[in-house]
Tab-separated table of C-alpha atoms in Angstrom:
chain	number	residue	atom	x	y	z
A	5	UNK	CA	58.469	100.467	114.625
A	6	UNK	CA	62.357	100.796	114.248
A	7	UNK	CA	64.766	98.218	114.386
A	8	UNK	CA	67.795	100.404	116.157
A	9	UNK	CA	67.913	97.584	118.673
A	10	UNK	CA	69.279	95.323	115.628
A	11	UNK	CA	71.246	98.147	114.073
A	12	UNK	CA	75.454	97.191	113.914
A	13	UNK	CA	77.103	98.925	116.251
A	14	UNK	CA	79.886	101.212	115.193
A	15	UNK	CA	81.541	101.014	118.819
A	16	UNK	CA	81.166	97.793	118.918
A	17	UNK	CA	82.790	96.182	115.834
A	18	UNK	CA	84.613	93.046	115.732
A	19	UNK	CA	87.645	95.499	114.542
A	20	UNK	CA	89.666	95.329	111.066
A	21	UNK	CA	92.424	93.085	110.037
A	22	UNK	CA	95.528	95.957	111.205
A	23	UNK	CA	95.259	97.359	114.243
A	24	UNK	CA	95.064	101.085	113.566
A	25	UNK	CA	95.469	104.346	116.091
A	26	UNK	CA	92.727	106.548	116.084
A	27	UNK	CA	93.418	110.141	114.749
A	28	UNK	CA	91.782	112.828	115.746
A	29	UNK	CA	93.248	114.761	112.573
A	30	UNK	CA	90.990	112.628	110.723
A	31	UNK	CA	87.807	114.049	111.200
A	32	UNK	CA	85.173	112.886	113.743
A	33	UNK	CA	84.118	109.510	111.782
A	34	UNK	CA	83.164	106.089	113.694
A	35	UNK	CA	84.259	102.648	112.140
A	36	UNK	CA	81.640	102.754	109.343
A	37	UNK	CA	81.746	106.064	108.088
A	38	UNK	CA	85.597	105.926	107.631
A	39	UNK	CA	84.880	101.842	105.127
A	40	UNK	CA	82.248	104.053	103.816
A	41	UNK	CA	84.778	107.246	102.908
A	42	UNK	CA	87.683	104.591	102.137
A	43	UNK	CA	85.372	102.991	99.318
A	44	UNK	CA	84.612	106.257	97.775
A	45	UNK	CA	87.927	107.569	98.004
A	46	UNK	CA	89.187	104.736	96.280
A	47	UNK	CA	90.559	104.302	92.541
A	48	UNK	CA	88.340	101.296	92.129
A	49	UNK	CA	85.515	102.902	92.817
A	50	UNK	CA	86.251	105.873	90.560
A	51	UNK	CA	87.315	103.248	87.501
A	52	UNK	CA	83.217	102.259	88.044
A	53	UNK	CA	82.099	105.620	86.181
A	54	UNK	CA	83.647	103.975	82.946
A	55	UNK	CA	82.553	99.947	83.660
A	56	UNK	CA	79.541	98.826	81.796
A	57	UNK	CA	76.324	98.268	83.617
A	58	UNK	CA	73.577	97.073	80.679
A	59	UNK	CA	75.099	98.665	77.756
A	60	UNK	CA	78.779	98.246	76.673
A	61	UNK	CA	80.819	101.416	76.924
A	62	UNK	CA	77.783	103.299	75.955
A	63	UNK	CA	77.651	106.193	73.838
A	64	UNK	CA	74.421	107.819	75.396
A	65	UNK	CA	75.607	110.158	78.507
A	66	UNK	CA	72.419	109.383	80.006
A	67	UNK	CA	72.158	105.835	80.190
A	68	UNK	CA	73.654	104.306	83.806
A	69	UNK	CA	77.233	102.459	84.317
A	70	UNK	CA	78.338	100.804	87.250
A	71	UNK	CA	78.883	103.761	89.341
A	72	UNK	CA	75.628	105.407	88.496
A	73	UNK	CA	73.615	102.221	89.041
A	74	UNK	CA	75.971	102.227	92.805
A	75	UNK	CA	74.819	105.561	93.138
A	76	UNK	CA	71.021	105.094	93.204
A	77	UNK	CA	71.598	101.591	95.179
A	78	UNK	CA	73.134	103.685	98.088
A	79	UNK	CA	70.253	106.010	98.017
A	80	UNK	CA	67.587	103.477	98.389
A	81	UNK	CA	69.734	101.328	100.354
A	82	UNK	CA	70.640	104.385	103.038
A	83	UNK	CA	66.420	105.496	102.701
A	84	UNK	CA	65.344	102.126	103.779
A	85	UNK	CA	68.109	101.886	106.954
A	86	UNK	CA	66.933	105.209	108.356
A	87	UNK	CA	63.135	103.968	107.948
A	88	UNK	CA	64.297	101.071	109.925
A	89	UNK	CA	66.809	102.653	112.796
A	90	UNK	CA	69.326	100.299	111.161
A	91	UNK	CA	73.020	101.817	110.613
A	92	UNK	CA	73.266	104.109	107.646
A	93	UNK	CA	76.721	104.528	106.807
A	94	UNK	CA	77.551	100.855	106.776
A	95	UNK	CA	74.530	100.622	104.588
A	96	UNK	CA	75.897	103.098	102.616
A	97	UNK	CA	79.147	101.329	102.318
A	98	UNK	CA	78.319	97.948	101.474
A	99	UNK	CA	75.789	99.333	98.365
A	100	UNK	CA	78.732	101.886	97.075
A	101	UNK	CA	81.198	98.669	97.004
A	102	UNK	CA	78.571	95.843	96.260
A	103	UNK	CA	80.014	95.947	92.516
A	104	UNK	CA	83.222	96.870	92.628
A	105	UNK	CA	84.735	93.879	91.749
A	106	UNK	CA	83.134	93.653	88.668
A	107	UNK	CA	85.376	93.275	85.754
A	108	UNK	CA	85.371	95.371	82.267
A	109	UNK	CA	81.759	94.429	79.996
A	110	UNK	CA	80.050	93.358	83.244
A	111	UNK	CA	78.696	89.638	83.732
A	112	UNK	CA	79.804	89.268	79.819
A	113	UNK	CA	82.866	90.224	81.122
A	114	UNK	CA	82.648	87.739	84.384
A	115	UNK	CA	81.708	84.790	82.131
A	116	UNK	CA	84.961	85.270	80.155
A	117	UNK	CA	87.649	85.438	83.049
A	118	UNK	CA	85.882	82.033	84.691
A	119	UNK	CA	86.472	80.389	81.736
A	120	UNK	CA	89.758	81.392	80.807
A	121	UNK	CA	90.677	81.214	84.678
A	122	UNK	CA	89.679	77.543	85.343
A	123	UNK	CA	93.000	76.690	85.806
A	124	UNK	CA	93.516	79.022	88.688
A	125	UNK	CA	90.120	78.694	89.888
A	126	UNK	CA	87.838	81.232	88.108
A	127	UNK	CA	86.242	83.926	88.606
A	128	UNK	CA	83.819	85.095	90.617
A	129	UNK	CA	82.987	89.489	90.676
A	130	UNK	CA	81.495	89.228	94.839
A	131	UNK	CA	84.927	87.141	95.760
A	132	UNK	CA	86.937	90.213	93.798
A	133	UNK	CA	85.404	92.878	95.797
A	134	UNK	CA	86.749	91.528	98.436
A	135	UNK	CA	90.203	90.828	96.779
A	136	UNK	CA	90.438	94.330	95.775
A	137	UNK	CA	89.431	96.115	99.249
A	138	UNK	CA	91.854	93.525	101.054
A	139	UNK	CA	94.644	93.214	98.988
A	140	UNK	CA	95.099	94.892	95.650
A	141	UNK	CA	94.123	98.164	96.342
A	142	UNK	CA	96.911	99.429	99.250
A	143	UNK	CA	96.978	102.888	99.542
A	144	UNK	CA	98.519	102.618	102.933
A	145	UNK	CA	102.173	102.595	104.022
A	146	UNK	CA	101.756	99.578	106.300
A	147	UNK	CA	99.045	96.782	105.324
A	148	UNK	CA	97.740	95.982	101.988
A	149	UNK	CA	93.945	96.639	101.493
A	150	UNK	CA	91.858	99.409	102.905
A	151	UNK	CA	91.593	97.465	106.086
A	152	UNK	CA	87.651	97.764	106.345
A	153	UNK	CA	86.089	96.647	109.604
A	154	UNK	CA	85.039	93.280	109.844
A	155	UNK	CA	80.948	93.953	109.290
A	156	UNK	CA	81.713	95.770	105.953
A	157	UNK	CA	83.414	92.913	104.349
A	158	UNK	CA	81.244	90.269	105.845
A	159	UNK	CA	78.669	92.527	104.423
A	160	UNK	CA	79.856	92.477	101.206
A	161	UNK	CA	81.121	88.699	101.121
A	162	UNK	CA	77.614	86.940	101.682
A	163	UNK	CA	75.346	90.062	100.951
A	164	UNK	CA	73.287	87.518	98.732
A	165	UNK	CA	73.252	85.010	101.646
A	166	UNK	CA	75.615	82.387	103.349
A	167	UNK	CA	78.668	81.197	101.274
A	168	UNK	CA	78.957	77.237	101.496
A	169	UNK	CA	81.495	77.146	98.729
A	170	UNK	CA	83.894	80.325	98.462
A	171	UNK	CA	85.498	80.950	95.504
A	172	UNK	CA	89.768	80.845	95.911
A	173	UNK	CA	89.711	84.203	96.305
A	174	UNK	CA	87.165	84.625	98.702
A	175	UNK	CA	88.489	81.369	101.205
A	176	UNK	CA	91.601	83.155	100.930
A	177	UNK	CA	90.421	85.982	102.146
A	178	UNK	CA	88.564	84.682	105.135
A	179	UNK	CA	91.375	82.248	105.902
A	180	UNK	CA	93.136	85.336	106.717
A	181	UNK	CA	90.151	87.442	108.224
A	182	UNK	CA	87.639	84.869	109.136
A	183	UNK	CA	84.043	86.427	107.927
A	184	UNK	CA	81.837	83.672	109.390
A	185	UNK	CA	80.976	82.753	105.718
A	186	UNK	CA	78.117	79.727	106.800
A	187	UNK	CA	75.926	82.390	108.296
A	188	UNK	CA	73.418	84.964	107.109
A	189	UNK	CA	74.746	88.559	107.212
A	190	UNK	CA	73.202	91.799	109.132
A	191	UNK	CA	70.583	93.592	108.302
A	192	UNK	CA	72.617	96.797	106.753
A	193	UNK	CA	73.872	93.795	103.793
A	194	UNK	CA	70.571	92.696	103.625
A	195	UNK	CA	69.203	95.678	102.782
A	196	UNK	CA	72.069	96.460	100.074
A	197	UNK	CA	70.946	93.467	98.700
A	198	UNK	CA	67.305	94.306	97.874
A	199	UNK	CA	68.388	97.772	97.167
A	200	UNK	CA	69.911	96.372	94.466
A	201	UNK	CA	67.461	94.907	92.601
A	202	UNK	CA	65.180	97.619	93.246
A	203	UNK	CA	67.794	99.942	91.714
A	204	UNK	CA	68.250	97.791	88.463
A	205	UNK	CA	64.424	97.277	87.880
A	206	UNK	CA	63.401	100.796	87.702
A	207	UNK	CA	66.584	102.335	86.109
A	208	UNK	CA	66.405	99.205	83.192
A	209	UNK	CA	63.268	100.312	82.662
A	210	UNK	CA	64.248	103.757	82.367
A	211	UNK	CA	66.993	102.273	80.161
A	212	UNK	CA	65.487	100.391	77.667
A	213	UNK	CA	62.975	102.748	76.938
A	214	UNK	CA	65.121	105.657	76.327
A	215	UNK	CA	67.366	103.113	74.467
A	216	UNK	CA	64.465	101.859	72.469
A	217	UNK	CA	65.172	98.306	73.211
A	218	UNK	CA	61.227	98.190	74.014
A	219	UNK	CA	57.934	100.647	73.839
A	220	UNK	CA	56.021	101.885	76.899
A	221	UNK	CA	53.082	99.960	75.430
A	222	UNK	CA	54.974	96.687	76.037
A	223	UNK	CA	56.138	97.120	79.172
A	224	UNK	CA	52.842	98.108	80.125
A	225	UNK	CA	52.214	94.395	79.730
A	226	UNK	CA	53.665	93.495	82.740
A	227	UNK	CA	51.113	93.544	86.048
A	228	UNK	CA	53.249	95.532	88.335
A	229	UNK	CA	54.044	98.269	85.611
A	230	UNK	CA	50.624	98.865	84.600
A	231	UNK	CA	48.603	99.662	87.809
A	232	UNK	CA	51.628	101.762	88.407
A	233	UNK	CA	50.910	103.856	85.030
A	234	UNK	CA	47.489	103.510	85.957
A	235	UNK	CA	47.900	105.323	89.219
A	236	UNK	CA	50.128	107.773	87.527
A	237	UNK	CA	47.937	108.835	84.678
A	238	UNK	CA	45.217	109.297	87.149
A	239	UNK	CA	47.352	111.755	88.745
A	240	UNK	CA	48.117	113.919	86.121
A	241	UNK	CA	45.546	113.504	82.784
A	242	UNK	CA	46.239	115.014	80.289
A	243	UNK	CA	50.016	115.175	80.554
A	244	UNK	CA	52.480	113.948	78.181
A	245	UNK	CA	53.370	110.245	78.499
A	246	UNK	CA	56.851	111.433	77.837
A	247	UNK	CA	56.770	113.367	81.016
A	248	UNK	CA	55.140	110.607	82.795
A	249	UNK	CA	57.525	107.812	82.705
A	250	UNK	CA	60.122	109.421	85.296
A	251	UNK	CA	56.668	109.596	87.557
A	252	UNK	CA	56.183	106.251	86.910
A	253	UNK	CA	59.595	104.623	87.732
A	254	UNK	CA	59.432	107.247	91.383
A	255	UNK	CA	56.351	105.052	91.598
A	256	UNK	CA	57.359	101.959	91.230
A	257	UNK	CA	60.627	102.400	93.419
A	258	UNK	CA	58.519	103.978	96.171
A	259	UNK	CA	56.357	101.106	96.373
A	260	UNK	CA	59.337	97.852	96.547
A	261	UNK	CA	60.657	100.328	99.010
A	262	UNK	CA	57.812	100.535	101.490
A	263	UNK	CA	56.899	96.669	100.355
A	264	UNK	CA	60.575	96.146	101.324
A	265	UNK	CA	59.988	97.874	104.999
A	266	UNK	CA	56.860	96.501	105.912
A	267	UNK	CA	58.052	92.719	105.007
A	268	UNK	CA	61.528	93.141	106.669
A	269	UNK	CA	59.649	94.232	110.234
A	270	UNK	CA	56.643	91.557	109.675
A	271	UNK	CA	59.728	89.117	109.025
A	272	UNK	CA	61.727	90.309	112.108
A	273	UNK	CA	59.050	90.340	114.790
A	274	UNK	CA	57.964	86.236	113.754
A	275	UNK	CA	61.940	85.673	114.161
A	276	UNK	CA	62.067	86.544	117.500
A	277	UNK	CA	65.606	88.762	116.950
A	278	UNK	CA	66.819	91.343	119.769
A	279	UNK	CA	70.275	91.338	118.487
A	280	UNK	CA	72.134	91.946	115.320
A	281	UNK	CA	74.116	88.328	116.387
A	282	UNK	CA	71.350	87.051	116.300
A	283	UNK	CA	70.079	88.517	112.897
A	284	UNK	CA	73.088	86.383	112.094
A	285	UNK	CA	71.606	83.067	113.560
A	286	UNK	CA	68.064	83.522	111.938
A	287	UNK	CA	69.410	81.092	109.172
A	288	UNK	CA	67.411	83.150	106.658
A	289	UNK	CA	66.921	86.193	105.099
A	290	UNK	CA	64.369	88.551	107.191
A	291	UNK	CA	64.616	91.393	104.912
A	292	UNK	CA	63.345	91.170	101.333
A	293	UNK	CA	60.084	91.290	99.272
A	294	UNK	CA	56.616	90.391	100.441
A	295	UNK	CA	55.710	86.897	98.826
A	296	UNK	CA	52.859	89.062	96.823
A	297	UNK	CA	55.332	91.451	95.334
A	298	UNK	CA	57.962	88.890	94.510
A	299	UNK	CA	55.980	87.111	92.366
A	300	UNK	CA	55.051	90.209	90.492
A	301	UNK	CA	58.785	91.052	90.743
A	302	UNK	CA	60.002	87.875	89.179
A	303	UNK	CA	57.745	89.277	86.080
A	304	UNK	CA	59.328	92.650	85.257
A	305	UNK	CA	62.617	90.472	85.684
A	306	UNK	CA	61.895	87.963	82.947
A	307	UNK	CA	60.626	90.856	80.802
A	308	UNK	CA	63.723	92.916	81.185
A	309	UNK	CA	66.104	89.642	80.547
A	310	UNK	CA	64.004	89.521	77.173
A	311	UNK	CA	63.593	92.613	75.713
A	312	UNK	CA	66.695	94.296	77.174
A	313	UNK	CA	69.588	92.190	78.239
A	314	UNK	CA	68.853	89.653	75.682
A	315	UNK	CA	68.159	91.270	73.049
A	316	UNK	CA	69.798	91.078	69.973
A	317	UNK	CA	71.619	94.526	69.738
A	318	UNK	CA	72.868	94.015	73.027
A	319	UNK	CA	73.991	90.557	72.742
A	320	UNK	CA	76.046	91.708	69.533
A	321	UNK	CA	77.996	94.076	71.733
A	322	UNK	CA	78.390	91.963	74.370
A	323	UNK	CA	79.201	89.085	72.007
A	324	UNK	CA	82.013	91.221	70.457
A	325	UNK	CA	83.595	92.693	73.854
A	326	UNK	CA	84.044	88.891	75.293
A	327	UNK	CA	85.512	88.280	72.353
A	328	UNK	CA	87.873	91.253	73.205
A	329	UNK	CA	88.414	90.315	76.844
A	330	UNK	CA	89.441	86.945	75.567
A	331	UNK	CA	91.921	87.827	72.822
A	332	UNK	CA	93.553	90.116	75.590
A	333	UNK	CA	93.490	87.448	78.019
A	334	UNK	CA	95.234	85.140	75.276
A	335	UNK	CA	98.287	88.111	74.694
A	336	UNK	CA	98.915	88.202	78.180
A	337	UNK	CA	98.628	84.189	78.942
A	338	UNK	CA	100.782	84.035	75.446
A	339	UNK	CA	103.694	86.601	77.069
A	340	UNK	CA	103.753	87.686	80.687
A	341	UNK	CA	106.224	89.749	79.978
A	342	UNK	CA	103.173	92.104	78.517
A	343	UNK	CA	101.938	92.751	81.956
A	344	UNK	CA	103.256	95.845	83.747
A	345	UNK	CA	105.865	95.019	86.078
A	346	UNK	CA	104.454	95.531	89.580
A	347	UNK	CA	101.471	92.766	88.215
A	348	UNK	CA	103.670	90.381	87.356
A	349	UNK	CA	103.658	87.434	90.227
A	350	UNK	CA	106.809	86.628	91.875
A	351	UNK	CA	106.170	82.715	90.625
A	352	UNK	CA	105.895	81.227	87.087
A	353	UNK	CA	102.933	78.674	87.963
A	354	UNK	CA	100.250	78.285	86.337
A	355	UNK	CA	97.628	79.372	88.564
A	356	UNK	CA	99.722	82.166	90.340
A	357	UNK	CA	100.383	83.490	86.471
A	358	UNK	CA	96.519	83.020	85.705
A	359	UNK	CA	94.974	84.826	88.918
A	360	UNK	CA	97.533	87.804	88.089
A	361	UNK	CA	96.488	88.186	84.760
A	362	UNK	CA	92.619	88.184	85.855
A	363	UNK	CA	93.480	90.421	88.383
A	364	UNK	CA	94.958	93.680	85.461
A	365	UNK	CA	91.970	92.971	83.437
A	366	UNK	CA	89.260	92.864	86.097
A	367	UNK	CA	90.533	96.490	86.849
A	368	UNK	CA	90.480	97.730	83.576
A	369	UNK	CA	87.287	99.665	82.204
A	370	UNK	CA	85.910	98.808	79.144
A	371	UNK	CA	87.128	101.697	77.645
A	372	UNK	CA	90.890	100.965	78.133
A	373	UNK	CA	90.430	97.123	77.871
A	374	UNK	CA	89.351	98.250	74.115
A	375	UNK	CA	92.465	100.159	73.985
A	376	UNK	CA	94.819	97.811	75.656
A	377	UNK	CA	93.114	95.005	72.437
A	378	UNK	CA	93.506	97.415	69.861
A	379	UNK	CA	97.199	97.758	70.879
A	380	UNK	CA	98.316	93.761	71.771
A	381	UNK	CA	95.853	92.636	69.232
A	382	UNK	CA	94.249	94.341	66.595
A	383	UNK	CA	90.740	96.442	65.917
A	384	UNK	CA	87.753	95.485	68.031
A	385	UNK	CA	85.459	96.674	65.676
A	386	UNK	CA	82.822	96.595	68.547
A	387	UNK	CA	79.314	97.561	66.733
A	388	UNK	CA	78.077	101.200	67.617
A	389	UNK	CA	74.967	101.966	69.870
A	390	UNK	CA	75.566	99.789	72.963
């Protein structure tokens, strides 16, 4: 059973902010596939290849970063929307840009600008995805923004569910381009959502072993990971467990993807849905994990916040680069004049002076917020591995 009937239309999208004229010269593209081909062409999403994802400006080629981690969300996200007949570009879109507002060092990096932002009224990564796509990144001659169509940034501003309390940047936002914020979102953001997780699981597992944050044999010690291996070394005895793992995280992705597909149409059909307005009205999520797998979900999670993004070499990074993201924070709070012209607000208040500030370092990567430290500051002497 597909879900086309559910699907957003393309050709029949609420529109974008700026009236635009269609050009042929442009390539035969509908609405979503030109958001889509706007978010990869952009410089925000290229800065992603050098934002940190687990491990703080990482030293191991191998190990993911944000745009990596956006990477394999898009292909699991896109997978699950064609199993469904759902729309696979805007899919596509909303998982390439889900974390694009992230700032340098990741949530460590999140935690720092709300704190030093309270004044202006925080921080929040979700709200400055939607900041950046509408606002700071203008590559166009007439309108700031990249002028997505409506479904994309709704999709993106309540991906995790309805917003009752938007962030500044957020309400400003949809004050401007109202995206029905109270409701739930499509399906296609939906699906981005869960992508997401599924994406983190299995590559942090992938991760932390290669990192040696934690041994196969302890993982193993989680339910859902085991009768995976289980499964897998019945498959191929004999072989390697080296060889095995990349079997066993195929495995494991495979399975919270067709988990994810059955639950979504069990969940749709006891709804009641025919449209995707009314996807909208369901006032809850109908795609997501079966209660069964959840539970066994919730598991690997607490093991991974344990032994990987707890643990203590990766705290002492992490520890060290908010320290960094503060003390740069401080030099540009402590002289404005620091900030490169064109970022420097037209008022001297407070909050206006505070926002613009977050806004420079949320686009930095980690490795030029070291730089930019090491130059206003001093040496970051961030400790080597992760």
């Amino acid at each position: 059973m597909t879900l086309a009937r559910l699907a957003s239309d393309p050709a029949r999208s609420r529109g974008r902010r700026h009236r635009e004229e269609e050009r042929a010269t442009r390539g035969p593209r509908d609405a979503f596939q030109r958001d889509r081909d706007r978010i990869i062409h952009s410089i925000p999403f290229r800065r992603l290849r050098h934002k940190t994802q687990v491990f703080v400006a990482p030293d191991g080629d191998h190990f993911r970063v944000r745009l990596t981690h956006s990477l394999e969300v898009a292909q699991i996200g896109r997978t699950m929307a064609r199993a469904l007949g759902l729309n696979e570009d805007l899919t596509e879109a909303l998982c390439l840009a889900h974390d694009i507002g992230h700032p340098p060092f990741g949530h460590a990096g999140e935690d720092v600008l709300q704190a030093a932002m309270a004044e202006g009224g925080g921080f929040d990564h979700n709200a400055h995805t939607i900041r950046l796509l509408t606002k700071l990144e203008s590559p166009y001659p007439r309108h700031d923004g990249l002028n997505l169509s409506w479904e994309t940034l709704e999709g993106l501003a309540k991906h995790n569910g309805p917003v009752a309390d938007p962030p500044w940047a957020l309400a400003e936002a949809d004050a401007d381009f109202p995206l029905d914020l109270a409701t739930w979102p499509g399906l296609e953001a939906q699906l981005a959502a869960i992508a997401d997780d599924i994406a983190y699981d299995n590559h942090d597992i992938d991760d932390g072993l290669r990192a040696g944050l934690f041994a196969l044999d302890e993982v193993l010690a989680v339910p859902l990971v085991a009768a995976r291996w289980r499964a897998v070394c019945d498959r191929f005895p004999g072989v390697d467990e080296a060889r095995l793992v990349p079997e066993l995280i195929r495995d494991l992705i495979g399975l919270m993807v067709n988990d994810v597909l059955v639950e979504t149409r069990r969940r749709v059909a006891e709804a009641g849905v025919a449209t995707a307005d009314e996807v909208r009205g369901a006032g809850r999520s109908l795609s997501g994990f079966s209660a069964a797998l959840r539970d066994e979900e919730r598991a690997l999670k607490a093991f991974l916040h344990a032994r990987m993004y707890d643990a203590v070499p990766v705290q002492a990074v992490r520890g060290r680069a908010q320290q960094v993201l503060a003390g740069l924070f401080a030099a540009y709070r402590g002289d404005p004049r620091r900030l490169p012209e064109l970022w420097r607000p037209a008022t001297n208040d407070q909050p206006a002076m505070m926002r613009a500030i977050g806004d420079f370092i949320a686009g930095m990567t980690d490795r030029y917020a070291i730089r930019r430290y090491e130059e206003l500051v001093g040496p970051a002497d961030l400790p080597e591995g992760f």
